Phi, psi and omega in degrees: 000133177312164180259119174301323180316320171283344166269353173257030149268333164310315207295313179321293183309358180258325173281316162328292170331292162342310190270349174277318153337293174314123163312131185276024188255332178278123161241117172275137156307307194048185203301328172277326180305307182272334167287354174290314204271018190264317219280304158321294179284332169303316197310293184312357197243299170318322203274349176268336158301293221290321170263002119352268169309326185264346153303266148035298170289001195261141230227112185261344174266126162323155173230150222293321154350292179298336203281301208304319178293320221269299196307307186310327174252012155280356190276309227266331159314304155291328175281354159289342189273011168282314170312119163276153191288149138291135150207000000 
């Protein structure tokens, strides 16, 4: 595997000219700052379609079954545990 560290130090040396432009009194985000945060905001705007879409698919209703088993077993539960042990 390339080693990264070197291309993002071409890529840096290349942005250095770029920053010799700038007033040295000021300080910018400049040009790499917005494509990160550009970069960012794509990411979050997919990830939020994505999850979305898969929300979308989830069913939050119950079907009548499920409720009438749920009660029967939550009844029959609580009265064993109403019942004091024999021993």
């Amino acid at each position: 595997m390339p080693d990264m560290s070197a291309s993002v130090s071409l890529a840096v040396t290349h942005l250095v000219p770029l920053a010799k432009e700038v007033d040295e009194n000021k300080v910018t985000p400049g040009v790499l700052g917005f494509i990160v945060f550009a970069v960012m905001a794509l990411a979050v705007w997919a990830l939020m379609k994505s999850m979305s879409k898969h929300m979308g698919k989830v069913d939050f209703k119950e079907s009548p079954e499920a409720d009438s088993a749920a009660e029967s077993g939550s009844r029959a539960t609580a009265a064993a545990q109403a019942k004091p042990q024999q021993g």
